[in-house]
Amino acid sequence: MERNIHIDEFEEFLKEKADQYKMYPSDKAWSNIQRSLHPRKKWPYISLTLLLLLGTAVFVDYYTYNLVVPFKKVLTFNNAQFQKNNLPPVSDAALNASLLPPAVVFTNGDDNTPIPPSLSSSIKKTIIPSKPSLTGNTDDGYANNEDIEITSEQTLPVHSNASDIIINPKPATTITEDNEDDKKIKKVLWGGETFKKSKFEWQLFFSPTISYRKLTSGISEVTDVFRGVPYSTVQKNTEINSLVTHKPAVGAEAGANLAYKVTNNFLLKAGVQLNYSRYQLRAYASKPEQTTLAVVSNPLGTDSINVISTLQNLSGSGSSWFNNEYFQVSMPVGFEWGVLGNSTLHWNIAASAQPVYNFANNVYLLSTDFKRYGQDPSLVRRWNINAGVETYVSYNMGSFKWQAGPQLRYQLLSSYKSQYPVKEYLVDFGFKIGVTKTLR
Amino acid sequence: MTEEAMLKGCIRNQAAAQQELYHRYSPKMLSVCYRYAKSREDAEDMLQEGFIKIFGQLRQFQNRGALEGWIRKIIVHTCINNLKKNKKFTESVDLIHASGVHIREESVPSIVQAKQVVECIRMLPIGYRTVLNLYAVEGYSHREIAMMLDIEESTSRSQYTRAKAMLEDILVKKHILPQYTGKLELAAVNP
């Protein structure tokens, strides 16, 4: 750039005045720049995406599960020798029998007339050989079906012809009583030991929340603490809430629990949870000024911390909303109680205590004279404890259980250390969506 | 934090150093943006865009010349690019032409608030204002201005002459400058 050389005093006057003039950008401008330079962690979105993927997986699992014949029956093979020597082919037949659509008709082998299910226990029934074709293998979801049992009481031709397979309803006595042969067959057929439900479950959950705070310091207490430090001339009986303009904002939480089923309706659980809580405060951008945060250094006196503040609280030009935000990791420990419902749909309540560690925060503290906001992370408590209560409806889908319902989380200790006279307690209302899977 | 440490920190993408640089220069740069922008909000948008470019290009600075000058150059170019996206600089002038306005040397009061002057500059039509800012405040030549704004050099000169006359008139009407009693050679303005 070549500086023009034809400058007269008017240009100099303009340049001087223009250069003298300074404007102070809002904190929002810096926040936007910072966000552009250091993009935020995307864990809430990643959690949500994982949850959706998991949900899809659960649905796929559920419908695969439902392809298994939904009613109890016994596959009776007529050739005992065949049973001993040809178990895999038996399972082929069984598999394909299990894949029969609900419309499959049981018929009398002689005249193909339909037989009502109620009569099927007393009449030999065959599957119409033309459909479905007998193909398949042994390793799939069939092993989940506890309702299938194979016995070897009769002797008839081998499985190569599907019409040789006779399906009988399982007698009531065989539902619960497995003889040794049955167990052996099951073991081979399922490729392992028989399934037994565990008392442990794992849960994944995500919850969008509305976060706010409760401020509980009276001015009299504050001014006492701030004695010796210049403070505002507000009335002593003025509530601190009337000196600030705050509003709730959207936060989130996500986590995982391991639950132990004490009884069918009562679970103990513990896990790990990530919280993002924030609320907003209205402030006015201003040029940087030193401001004082008074603190109680010991029972007898006060001390103060000076910080640089770029935000005015009560007045100014061009107000903006700023976030007071907390990033926390917690370890909730609690219980769940199933209040009402059946095996599919259930209403539950739950409560937990949550030790919390604040691993990052962006918090504005009210100055001693209440006129400005300043930041000093050293006054923010690292460890805290939350209490959580929730009620939800759960829906059982096989080995998965979905749950949804409102929750409340309340911070039991002030966000700030006890030295800082203003007390803030975070409150989060949320709607939790979760999935529970029983471990095997 | 020294300027050298701050620059090194910014190049390493350290948030604290970036914040330091921003706080050091943003007040001045926002006033630069404000002189080109339609509103304060637009000015802040320009400032944000400018600082993102600054942090992205800081490796290229290499301590040649003053950092403030380098930052200012990027900010001004960002403002011009924004204006070029949204506005043409050939707007007609509707204000009364302040022909024959002269300024006495001693008539410039020392107590004039910088803000008032800036606000008066902002009252000019955007085309005039841009040329006046670039020429009188930033010190670009008419040839450089013509290249930056994609206009003829003669257009830049005529825009500036009109802008200056109009601004003088506004300053007088706002009592920022008193009515002249003598004559200052305005012809000297013409490069």
JSON list of N, CA, C and O in Angstrom, two decimals, chain A residues 1-4 6 8-11 13-15 17-19 21 23-26 29-30 32-33 36-38, chain B residues 13 18 22 27 30-31 34 40 44 48 52 55 72 103 105 108 112 114 135 137 139-140 144 160 164 184 189 191:
[
{"chain": "A", "resi": 1, "resn": "MET", "atom": "N", "xyz": [0.84, -1.18, 0.00]},
{"chain": "A", "resi": 1, "resn": "MET", "atom": "CA", "xyz": [0.00, 0.00, 0.00]},
{"chain": "A", "resi": 1, "resn": "MET", "atom": "C", "xyz": [0.89, 1.24, 0.00]},
{"chain": "A", "resi": 1, "resn": "MET", "atom": "O", "xyz": [1.76, 1.37, 0.83]},
{"chain": "A", "resi": 2, "resn": "GLU", "atom": "N", "xyz": [0.69, 2.09, -0.94]},
{"chain": "A", "resi": 2, "resn": "GLU", "atom": "CA", "xyz": [1.45, 3.33, -0.95]},
{"chain": "A", "resi": 2, "resn": "GLU", "atom": "C", "xyz": [0.61, 4.40, -0.26]},
{"chain": "A", "resi": 2, "resn": "GLU", "atom": "O", "xyz": [-0.54, 4.66, -0.63]},
{"chain": "A", "resi": 3, "resn": "ARG", "atom": "N", "xyz": [1.20, 5.00, 0.74]},
{"chain": "A", "resi": 3, "resn": "ARG", "atom": "CA", "xyz": [0.47, 6.02, 1.49]},
{"chain": "A", "resi": 3, "resn": "ARG", "atom": "C", "xyz": [0.31, 7.26, 0.60]},
{"chain": "A", "resi": 3, "resn": "ARG", "atom": "O", "xyz": [1.28, 7.73, -0.01]},
{"chain": "A", "resi": 4, "resn": "ASN", "atom": "N", "xyz": [-0.93, 7.72, 0.45]},
{"chain": "A", "resi": 4, "resn": "ASN", "atom": "CA", "xyz": [-1.08, 8.88, -0.40]},
{"chain": "A", "resi": 4, "resn": "ASN", "atom": "C", "xyz": [-0.42, 10.09, 0.26]},
{"chain": "A", "resi": 4, "resn": "ASN", "atom": "O", "xyz": [-0.44, 10.26, 1.49]},
{"chain": "A", "resi": 6, "resn": "HIS", "atom": "N", "xyz": [-0.96, 13.27, -0.47]},
{"chain": "A", "resi": 6, "resn": "HIS", "atom": "CA", "xyz": [-1.68, 14.54, -0.53]},
{"chain": "A", "resi": 6, "resn": "HIS", "atom": "C", "xyz": [-2.64, 14.64, 0.64]},
{"chain": "A", "resi": 6, "resn": "HIS", "atom": "O", "xyz": [-3.84, 14.67, 0.48]},
{"chain": "A", "resi": 8, "resn": "ASP", "atom": "N", "xyz": [-4.16, 16.56, 3.63]},
{"chain": "A", "resi": 8, "resn": "ASP", "atom": "CA", "xyz": [-4.25, 17.86, 4.29]},
{"chain": "A", "resi": 8, "resn": "ASP", "atom": "C", "xyz": [-4.82, 17.66, 5.67]},
{"chain": "A", "resi": 8, "resn": "ASP", "atom": "O", "xyz": [-5.08, 16.55, 6.11]},
{"chain": "A", "resi": 9, "resn": "GLU", "atom": "N", "xyz": [-5.01, 18.73, 6.35]},
{"chain": "A", "resi": 9, "resn": "GLU", "atom": "CA", "xyz": [-5.39, 18.56, 7.75]},
{"chain": "A", "resi": 9, "resn": "GLU", "atom": "C", "xyz": [-6.79, 17.98, 7.93]},
{"chain": "A", "resi": 9, "resn": "GLU", "atom": "O", "xyz": [-7.09, 17.40, 8.97]},
{"chain": "A", "resi": 10, "resn": "PHE", "atom": "N", "xyz": [-7.63, 18.11, 6.94]},
{"chain": "A", "resi": 10, "resn": "PHE", "atom": "CA", "xyz": [-8.95, 17.51, 7.08]},
{"chain": "A", "resi": 10, "resn": "PHE", "atom": "C", "xyz": [-8.83, 15.98, 7.14]},
{"chain": "A", "resi": 10, "resn": "PHE", "atom": "O", "xyz": [-9.45, 15.32, 7.98]},
{"chain": "A", "resi": 11, "resn": "GLU", "atom": "N", "xyz": [-8.02, 15.43, 6.28]},
{"chain": "A", "resi": 11, "resn": "GLU", "atom": "CA", "xyz": [-7.80, 13.98, 6.31]},
{"chain": "A", "resi": 11, "resn": "GLU", "atom": "C", "xyz": [-7.14, 13.55, 7.61]},
{"chain": "A", "resi": 11, "resn": "GLU", "atom": "O", "xyz": [-7.49, 12.52, 8.20]},
{"chain": "A", "resi": 13, "resn": "PHE", "atom": "N", "xyz": [-7.37, 15.09, 10.39]},
{"chain": "A", "resi": 13, "resn": "PHE", "atom": "CA", "xyz": [-8.41, 15.20, 11.42]},
{"chain": "A", "resi": 13, "resn": "PHE", "atom": "C", "xyz": [-9.31, 13.96, 11.42]},
{"chain": "A", "resi": 13, "resn": "PHE", "atom": "O", "xyz": [-9.58, 13.36, 12.47]},
{"chain": "A", "resi": 14, "resn": "LEU", "atom": "N", "xyz": [-9.72, 13.57, 10.23]},
{"chain": "A", "resi": 14, "resn": "LEU", "atom": "CA", "xyz": [-10.58, 12.39, 10.14]},
{"chain": "A", "resi": 14, "resn": "LEU", "atom": "C", "xyz": [-9.86, 11.15, 10.64]},
{"chain": "A", "resi": 14, "resn": "LEU", "atom": "O", "xyz": [-10.41, 10.34, 11.40]},
{"chain": "A", "resi": 15, "resn": "LYS", "atom": "N", "xyz": [-8.64, 10.99, 10.21]},
{"chain": "A", "resi": 15, "resn": "LYS", "atom": "CA", "xyz": [-7.89, 9.79, 10.60]},
{"chain": "A", "resi": 15, "resn": "LYS", "atom": "C", "xyz": [-7.67, 9.74, 12.11]},
{"chain": "A", "resi": 15, "resn": "LYS", "atom": "O", "xyz": [-7.85, 8.70, 12.74]},
{"chain": "A", "resi": 17, "resn": "LYS", "atom": "N", "xyz": [-9.45, 11.15, 14.47]},
{"chain": "A", "resi": 17, "resn": "LYS", "atom": "CA", "xyz": [-10.69, 10.87, 15.20]},
{"chain": "A", "resi": 17, "resn": "LYS", "atom": "C", "xyz": [-11.15, 9.43, 15.00]},
{"chain": "A", "resi": 17, "resn": "LYS", "atom": "O", "xyz": [-11.62, 8.76, 15.93]},
{"chain": "A", "resi": 18, "resn": "ALA", "atom": "N", "xyz": [-10.99, 8.97, 13.77]},
{"chain": "A", "resi": 18, "resn": "ALA", "atom": "CA", "xyz": [-11.41, 7.59, 13.49]},
{"chain": "A", "resi": 18, "resn": "ALA", "atom": "C", "xyz": [-10.56, 6.60, 14.28]},
{"chain": "A", "resi": 18, "resn": "ALA", "atom": "O", "xyz": [-11.06, 5.61, 14.81]},
{"chain": "A", "resi": 19, "resn": "ASP", "atom": "N", "xyz": [-9.28, 6.89, 14.38]},
{"chain": "A", "resi": 19, "resn": "ASP", "atom": "CA", "xyz": [-8.39, 5.97, 15.12]},
{"chain": "A", "resi": 19, "resn": "ASP", "atom": "C", "xyz": [-8.61, 6.05, 16.63]},
{"chain": "A", "resi": 19, "resn": "ASP", "atom": "O", "xyz": [-8.36, 5.09, 17.35]},
{"chain": "A", "resi": 21, "resn": "TYR", "atom": "N", "xyz": [-11.43, 6.34, 18.02]},
{"chain": "A", "resi": 21, "resn": "TYR", "atom": "CA", "xyz": [-12.70, 5.70, 18.39]},
{"chain": "A", "resi": 21, "resn": "TYR", "atom": "C", "xyz": [-12.52, 4.19, 18.51]},
{"chain": "A", "resi": 21, "resn": "TYR", "atom": "O", "xyz": [-12.05, 3.54, 17.60]},
{"chain": "A", "resi": 23, "resn": "MET", "atom": "N", "xyz": [-14.50, 0.54, 19.76]},
{"chain": "A", "resi": 23, "resn": "MET", "atom": "CA", "xyz": [-15.78, -0.10, 20.10]},
{"chain": "A", "resi": 23, "resn": "MET", "atom": "C", "xyz": [-15.47, -1.48, 20.68]},
{"chain": "A", "resi": 23, "resn": "MET", "atom": "O", "xyz": [-14.51, -2.13, 20.26]},
{"chain": "A", "resi": 24, "resn": "TYR", "atom": "N", "xyz": [-16.29, -1.90, 21.60]},
{"chain": "A", "resi": 24, "resn": "TYR", "atom": "CA", "xyz": [-16.02, -3.18, 22.25]},
{"chain": "A", "resi": 24, "resn": "TYR", "atom": "C", "xyz": [-17.04, -4.22, 21.79]},
{"chain": "A", "resi": 24, "resn": "TYR", "atom": "O", "xyz": [-18.24, -4.08, 22.03]},
{"chain": "A", "resi": 25, "resn": "PRO", "atom": "N", "xyz": [-16.54, -5.23, 21.09]},
{"chain": "A", "resi": 25, "resn": "PRO", "atom": "CA", "xyz": [-17.47, -6.24, 20.55]},
{"chain": "A", "resi": 25, "resn": "PRO", "atom": "C", "xyz": [-18.10, -7.05, 21.68]},
{"chain": "A", "resi": 25, "resn": "PRO", "atom": "O", "xyz": [-17.53, -7.17, 22.77]},
{"chain": "A", "resi": 26, "resn": "SER", "atom": "N", "xyz": [-19.26, -7.59, 21.40]},
{"chain": "A", "resi": 26, "resn": "SER", "atom": "CA", "xyz": [-19.92, -8.43, 22.41]},
{"chain": "A", "resi": 26, "resn": "SER", "atom": "C", "xyz": [-19.13, -9.73, 22.56]},
{"chain": "A", "resi": 26, "resn": "SER", "atom": "O", "xyz": [-18.38, -10.13, 21.66]},
{"chain": "A", "resi": 29, "resn": "ALA", "atom": "N", "xyz": [-19.32, -12.34, 19.81]},
{"chain": "A", "resi": 29, "resn": "ALA", "atom": "CA", "xyz": [-18.43, -12.32, 18.65]},
{"chain": "A", "resi": 29, "resn": "ALA", "atom": "C", "xyz": [-17.22, -13.22, 18.90]},
{"chain": "A", "resi": 29, "resn": "ALA", "atom": "O", "xyz": [-16.85, -14.04, 18.06]},
{"chain": "A", "resi": 30, "resn": "TRP", "atom": "N", "xyz": [-16.64, -13.08, 20.10]},
{"chain": "A", "resi": 30, "resn": "TRP", "atom": "CA", "xyz": [-15.48, -13.92, 20.41]},
{"chain": "A", "resi": 30, "resn": "TRP", "atom": "C", "xyz": [-15.89, -15.39, 20.52]},
{"chain": "A", "resi": 30, "resn": "TRP", "atom": "O", "xyz": [-15.17, -16.28, 20.07]},
{"chain": "A", "resi": 32, "resn": "ASN", "atom": "N", "xyz": [-18.18, -16.87, 18.86]},
{"chain": "A", "resi": 32, "resn": "ASN", "atom": "CA", "xyz": [-18.32, -17.40, 17.50]},
{"chain": "A", "resi": 32, "resn": "ASN", "atom": "C", "xyz": [-16.96, -17.67, 16.86]},
{"chain": "A", "resi": 32, "resn": "ASN", "atom": "O", "xyz": [-16.77, -18.69, 16.19]},
{"chain": "A", "resi": 33, "resn": "ILE", "atom": "N", "xyz": [-16.02, -16.75, 17.10]},
{"chain": "A", "resi": 33, "resn": "ILE", "atom": "CA", "xyz": [-14.68, -16.96, 16.54]},
{"chain": "A", "resi": 33, "resn": "ILE", "atom": "C", "xyz": [-14.05, -18.20, 17.16]},
{"chain": "A", "resi": 33, "resn": "ILE", "atom": "O", "xyz": [-13.50, -19.06, 16.47]},
{"chain": "A", "resi": 36, "resn": "SER", "atom": "N", "xyz": [-15.40, -21.33, 15.90]},
{"chain": "A", "resi": 36, "resn": "SER", "atom": "CA", "xyz": [-14.91, -21.62, 14.56]},
{"chain": "A", "resi": 36, "resn": "SER", "atom": "C", "xyz": [-13.48, -22.16, 14.61]},
{"chain": "A", "resi": 36, "resn": "SER", "atom": "O", "xyz": [-13.13, -23.07, 13.85]},
{"chain": "A", "resi": 37, "resn": "LEU", "atom": "N", "xyz": [-12.69, -21.63, 15.54]},
{"chain": "A", "resi": 37, "resn": "LEU", "atom": "CA", "xyz": [-11.29, -22.08, 15.64]},
{"chain": "A", "resi": 37, "resn": "LEU", "atom": "C", "xyz": [-11.16, -23.39, 16.40]},
{"chain": "A", "resi": 37, "resn": "LEU", "atom": "O", "xyz": [-10.30, -24.20, 16.10]},
{"chain": "A", "resi": 38, "resn": "HIS", "atom": "N", "xyz": [-12.04, -23.57, 17.38]},
{"chain": "A", "resi": 38, "resn": "HIS", "atom": "CA", "xyz": [-11.98, -24.79, 18.20]},
{"chain": "A", "resi": 38, "resn": "HIS", "atom": "C", "xyz": [-13.38, -25.39, 18.26]},
{"chain": "A", "resi": 38, "resn": "HIS", "atom": "O", "xyz": [-14.12, -25.13, 19.20]},
{"chain": "B", "resi": 13, "resn": "ASN", "atom": "N", "xyz": [-2.35, -22.50, 17.70]},
{"chain": "B", "resi": 13, "resn": "ASN", "atom": "CA", "xyz": [-3.80, -22.64, 17.92]},
{"chain": "B", "resi": 13, "resn": "ASN", "atom": "C", "xyz": [-4.18, -22.69, 19.40]},
{"chain": "B", "resi": 13, "resn": "ASN", "atom": "O", "xyz": [-5.13, -23.37, 19.80]},
{"chain": "B", "resi": 18, "resn": "GLN", "atom": "N", "xyz": [-4.86, -16.67, 21.43]},
{"chain": "B", "resi": 18, "resn": "GLN", "atom": "CA", "xyz": [-5.80, -16.11, 20.46]},
{"chain": "B", "resi": 18, "resn": "GLN", "atom": "C", "xyz": [-6.71, -15.08, 21.12]},
{"chain": "B", "resi": 18, "resn": "GLN", "atom": "O", "xyz": [-7.00, -14.03, 20.56]},
{"chain": "B", "resi": 22, "resn": "TYR", "atom": "N", "xyz": [-7.05, -11.14, 20.29]},
{"chain": "B", "resi": 22, "resn": "TYR", "atom": "CA", "xyz": [-8.37, -10.60, 19.97]},
{"chain": "B", "resi": 22, "resn": "TYR", "atom": "C", "xyz": [-8.70, -9.41, 20.89]},
{"chain": "B", "resi": 22, "resn": "TYR", "atom": "O", "xyz": [-9.14, -8.35, 20.42]},
{"chain": "B", "resi": 27, "resn": "PRO", "atom": "N", "xyz": [-11.15, -3.96, 19.72]},
{"chain": "B", "resi": 27, "resn": "PRO", "atom": "CA", "xyz": [-11.87, -2.68, 19.84]},
{"chain": "B", "resi": 27, "resn": "PRO", "atom": "C", "xyz": [-11.57, -1.73, 18.68]},
{"chain": "B", "resi": 27, "resn": "PRO", "atom": "O", "xyz": [-12.47, -1.12, 18.12]},
{"chain": "B", "resi": 30, "resn": "LEU", "atom": "N", "xyz": [-13.04, -3.23, 15.42]},
{"chain": "B", "resi": 30, "resn": "LEU", "atom": "CA", "xyz": [-14.50, -3.13, 15.31]},
{"chain": "B", "resi": 30, "resn": "LEU", "atom": "C", "xyz": [-14.89, -1.73, 14.85]},
{"chain": "B", "resi": 30, "resn": "LEU", "atom": "O", "xyz": [-15.83, -1.56, 14.07]},
{"chain": "B", "resi": 31, "resn": "SER", "atom": "N", "xyz": [-14.16, -0.73, 15.32]},
{"chain": "B", "resi": 31, "resn": "SER", "atom": "CA", "xyz": [-14.50, 0.64, 14.88]},
{"chain": "B", "resi": 31, "resn": "SER", "atom": "C", "xyz": [-14.18, 0.80, 13.39]},
{"chain": "B", "resi": 31, "resn": "SER", "atom": "O", "xyz": [-14.87, 1.53, 12.68]},
{"chain": "B", "resi": 34, "resn": "TYR", "atom": "N", "xyz": [-17.03, -0.82, 11.70]},
{"chain": "B", "resi": 34, "resn": "TYR", "atom": "CA", "xyz": [-18.24, -0.02, 11.90]},
{"chain": "B", "resi": 34, "resn": "TYR", "atom": "C", "xyz": [-18.34, 1.11, 10.88]},
{"chain": "B", "resi": 34, "resn": "TYR", "atom": "O", "xyz": [-19.42, 1.50, 10.46]},
{"chain": "B", "resi": 40, "resn": "ARG", "atom": "N", "xyz": [-24.16, -2.08, 13.57]},
{"chain": "B", "resi": 40, "resn": "ARG", "atom": "CA", "xyz": [-23.19, -2.67, 14.50]},
{"chain": "B", "resi": 40, "resn": "ARG", "atom": "C", "xyz": [-23.14, -4.18, 14.34]},
{"chain": "B", "resi": 40, "resn": "ARG", "atom": "O", "xyz": [-22.08, -4.80, 14.42]},
{"chain": "B", "resi": 44, "resn": "GLU", "atom": "N", "xyz": [-19.92, -6.44, 13.55]},
{"chain": "B", "resi": 44, "resn": "GLU", "atom": "CA", "xyz": [-19.43, -7.58, 14.33]},
{"chain": "B", "resi": 44, "resn": "GLU", "atom": "C", "xyz": [-19.25, -8.81, 13.46]},
{"chain": "B", "resi": 44, "resn": "GLU", "atom": "O", "xyz": [-18.32, -9.60, 13.65]},
{"chain": "B", "resi": 48, "resn": "GLN", "atom": "N", "xyz": [-15.78, -10.76, 13.02]},
{"chain": "B", "resi": 48, "resn": "GLN", "atom": "CA", "xyz": [-15.61, -12.20, 13.22]},
{"chain": "B", "resi": 48, "resn": "GLN", "atom": "C", "xyz": [-14.92, -12.83, 12.02]},
{"chain": "B", "resi": 48, "resn": "GLN", "atom": "O", "xyz": [-13.95, -13.59, 12.15]},
{"chain": "B", "resi": 52, "resn": "ILE", "atom": "N", "xyz": [-11.17, -14.54, 12.00]},
{"chain": "B", "resi": 52, "resn": "ILE", "atom": "CA", "xyz": [-10.97, -15.95, 11.61]},
{"chain": "B", "resi": 52, "resn": "ILE", "atom": "C", "xyz": [-9.91, -16.03, 10.51]},
{"chain": "B", "resi": 52, "resn": "ILE", "atom": "O", "xyz": [-9.03, -16.90, 10.53]},
{"chain": "B", "resi": 55, "resn": "PHE", "atom": "N", "xyz": [-6.42, -15.38, 12.17]},
{"chain": "B", "resi": 55, "resn": "PHE", "atom": "CA", "xyz": [-5.84, -16.54, 12.84]},
{"chain": "B", "resi": 55, "resn": "PHE", "atom": "C", "xyz": [-5.42, -17.62, 11.84]},
{"chain": "B", "resi": 55, "resn": "PHE", "atom": "O", "xyz": [-4.45, -18.34, 12.06]},
{"chain": "B", "resi": 72, "resn": "ARG", "atom": "N", "xyz": [-5.09, -4.82, 10.40]},
{"chain": "B", "resi": 72, "resn": "ARG", "atom": "CA", "xyz": [-6.00, -3.81, 9.86]},
{"chain": "B", "resi": 72, "resn": "ARG", "atom": "C", "xyz": [-6.23, -4.02, 8.36]},
{"chain": "B", "resi": 72, "resn": "ARG", "atom": "O", "xyz": [-7.35, -3.88, 7.86]},
{"chain": "B", "resi": 103, "resn": "ILE", "atom": "N", "xyz": [-12.52, 24.84, 5.26]},
{"chain": "B", "resi": 103, "resn": "ILE", "atom": "CA", "xyz": [-12.28, 24.67, 6.69]},
{"chain": "B", "resi": 103, "resn": "ILE", "atom": "C", "xyz": [-11.07, 25.49, 7.10]},
{"chain": "B", "resi": 103, "resn": "ILE", "atom": "O", "xyz": [-10.01, 25.38, 6.49]},
{"chain": "B", "resi": 105, "resn": "GLU", "atom": "N", "xyz": [-8.05, 26.33, 9.48]},
{"chain": "B", "resi": 105, "resn": "GLU", "atom": "CA", "xyz": [-7.15, 25.47, 10.25]},
{"chain": "B", "resi": 105, "resn": "GLU", "atom": "C", "xyz": [-7.51, 25.48, 11.73]},
{"chain": "B", "resi": 105, "resn": "GLU", "atom": "O", "xyz": [-7.58, 24.44, 12.38]},
{"chain": "B", "resi": 108, "resn": "VAL", "atom": "N", "xyz": [-10.90, 23.54, 13.70]},
{"chain": "B", "resi": 108, "resn": "VAL", "atom": "CA", "xyz": [-11.11, 22.15, 14.13]},
{"chain": "B", "resi": 108, "resn": "VAL", "atom": "C", "xyz": [-10.97, 22.08, 15.64]},
{"chain": "B", "resi": 108, "resn": "VAL", "atom": "O", "xyz": [-9.88, 22.24, 16.18]},
{"chain": "B", "resi": 112, "resn": "VAL", "atom": "N", "xyz": [-13.68, 17.65, 19.93]},
{"chain": "B", "resi": 112, "resn": "VAL", "atom": "CA", "xyz": [-14.68, 16.88, 19.18]},
{"chain": "B", "resi": 112, "resn": "VAL", "atom": "C", "xyz": [-14.56, 15.41, 19.51]},
{"chain": "B", "resi": 112, "resn": "VAL", "atom": "O", "xyz": [-13.48, 14.84, 19.52]},
{"chain": "B", "resi": 114, "resn": "ALA", "atom": "N", "xyz": [-14.59, 11.62, 19.04]},
{"chain": "B", "resi": 114, "resn": "ALA", "atom": "CA", "xyz": [-14.31, 10.74, 17.91]},
{"chain": "B", "resi": 114, "resn": "ALA", "atom": "C", "xyz": [-15.58, 10.04, 17.44]},
{"chain": "B", "resi": 114, "resn": "ALA", "atom": "O", "xyz": [-15.80, 9.84, 16.24]},
{"chain": "B", "resi": 135, "resn": "TYR", "atom": "N", "xyz": [-9.44, 6.20, 1.50]},
{"chain": "B", "resi": 135, "resn": "TYR", "atom": "CA", "xyz": [-8.45, 7.22, 1.11]},
{"chain": "B", "resi": 135, "resn": "TYR", "atom": "C", "xyz": [-7.99, 8.05, 2.32]},
{"chain": "B", "resi": 135, "resn": "TYR", "atom": "O", "xyz": [-6.79, 8.13, 2.60]},
{"chain": "B", "resi": 137, "resn": "VAL", "atom": "N", "xyz": [-8.76, 7.80, 5.70]},
{"chain": "B", "resi": 137, "resn": "VAL", "atom": "CA", "xyz": [-8.45, 7.17, 7.00]},
{"chain": "B", "resi": 137, "resn": "VAL", "atom": "C", "xyz": [-7.40, 6.07, 6.84]},
{"chain": "B", "resi": 137, "resn": "VAL", "atom": "O", "xyz": [-6.43, 6.01, 7.60]},
{"chain": "B", "resi": 139, "resn": "GLY", "atom": "N", "xyz": [-5.52, 5.46, 4.09]},
{"chain": "B", "resi": 139, "resn": "GLY", "atom": "CA", "xyz": [-4.34, 5.91, 3.37]},
{"chain": "B", "resi": 139, "resn": "GLY", "atom": "C", "xyz": [-4.06, 5.20, 2.06]},
{"chain": "B", "resi": 139, "resn": "GLY", "atom": "O", "xyz": [-2.94, 5.23, 1.57]},
{"chain": "B", "resi": 140, "resn": "TYR", "atom": "N", "xyz": [-5.06, 4.55, 1.50]},
{"chain": "B", "resi": 140, "resn": "TYR", "atom": "CA", "xyz": [-4.86, 3.92, 0.19]},
{"chain": "B", "resi": 140, "resn": "TYR", "atom": "C", "xyz": [-4.87, 5.01, -0.90]},
{"chain": "B", "resi": 140, "resn": "TYR", "atom": "O", "xyz": [-5.54, 6.05, -0.75]},
{"chain": "B", "resi": 144, "resn": "GLU", "atom": "N", "xyz": [-5.10, 2.20, -5.89]},
{"chain": "B", "resi": 144, "resn": "GLU", "atom": "CA", "xyz": [-5.36, 1.00, -5.08]},
{"chain": "B", "resi": 144, "resn": "GLU", "atom": "C", "xyz": [-6.86, 0.85, -4.82]},
{"chain": "B", "resi": 144, "resn": "GLU", "atom": "O", "xyz": [-7.42, -0.26, -4.86]},
{"chain": "B", "resi": 160, "resn": "TYR", "atom": "N", "xyz": [-14.53, 10.58, -3.98]},
{"chain": "B", "resi": 160, "resn": "TYR", "atom": "CA", "xyz": [-13.90, 11.11, -2.78]},
{"chain": "B", "resi": 160, "resn": "TYR", "atom": "C", "xyz": [-14.17, 12.61, -2.63]},
{"chain": "B", "resi": 160, "resn": "TYR", "atom": "O", "xyz": [-14.48, 13.09, -1.53]},
{"chain": "B", "resi": 164, "resn": "LYS", "atom": "N", "xyz": [-16.08, 14.03, 0.54]},
{"chain": "B", "resi": 164, "resn": "LYS", "atom": "CA", "xyz": [-15.43, 14.97, 1.45]},
{"chain": "B", "resi": 164, "resn": "LYS", "atom": "C", "xyz": [-16.27, 16.24, 1.63]},
{"chain": "B", "resi": 164, "resn": "LYS", "atom": "O", "xyz": [-16.48, 16.70, 2.77]},
{"chain": "B", "resi": 184, "resn": "LEU", "atom": "N", "xyz": [-9.35, 27.30, 3.60]},
{"chain": "B", "resi": 184, "resn": "LEU", "atom": "CA", "xyz": [-8.26, 26.34, 3.60]},
{"chain": "B", "resi": 184, "resn": "LEU", "atom": "C", "xyz": [-8.25, 25.72, 2.21]},
{"chain": "B", "resi": 184, "resn": "LEU", "atom": "O", "xyz": [-9.30, 25.38, 1.67]},
{"chain": "B", "resi": 189, "resn": "VAL", "atom": "N", "xyz": [-6.35, 18.73, -1.56]},
{"chain": "B", "resi": 189, "resn": "VAL", "atom": "CA", "xyz": [-6.84, 17.36, -1.33]},
{"chain": "B", "resi": 189, "resn": "VAL", "atom": "C", "xyz": [-6.72, 16.53, -2.59]},
{"chain": "B", "resi": 189, "resn": "VAL", "atom": "O", "xyz": [-6.48, 15.33, -2.56]},
{"chain": "B", "resi": 191, "resn": "PRO", "atom": "N", "xyz": [-5.36, 14.63, -5.32]},
{"chain": "B", "resi": 191, "resn": "PRO", "atom": "CA", "xyz": [-4.03, 14.05, -5.54]},
{"chain": "B", "resi": 191, "resn": "PRO", "atom": "C", "xyz": [-3.58, 14.20, -7.00]},
{"chain": "B", "resi": 191, "resn": "PRO", "atom": "O", "xyz": [-4.40, 14.23, -7.87]}
]
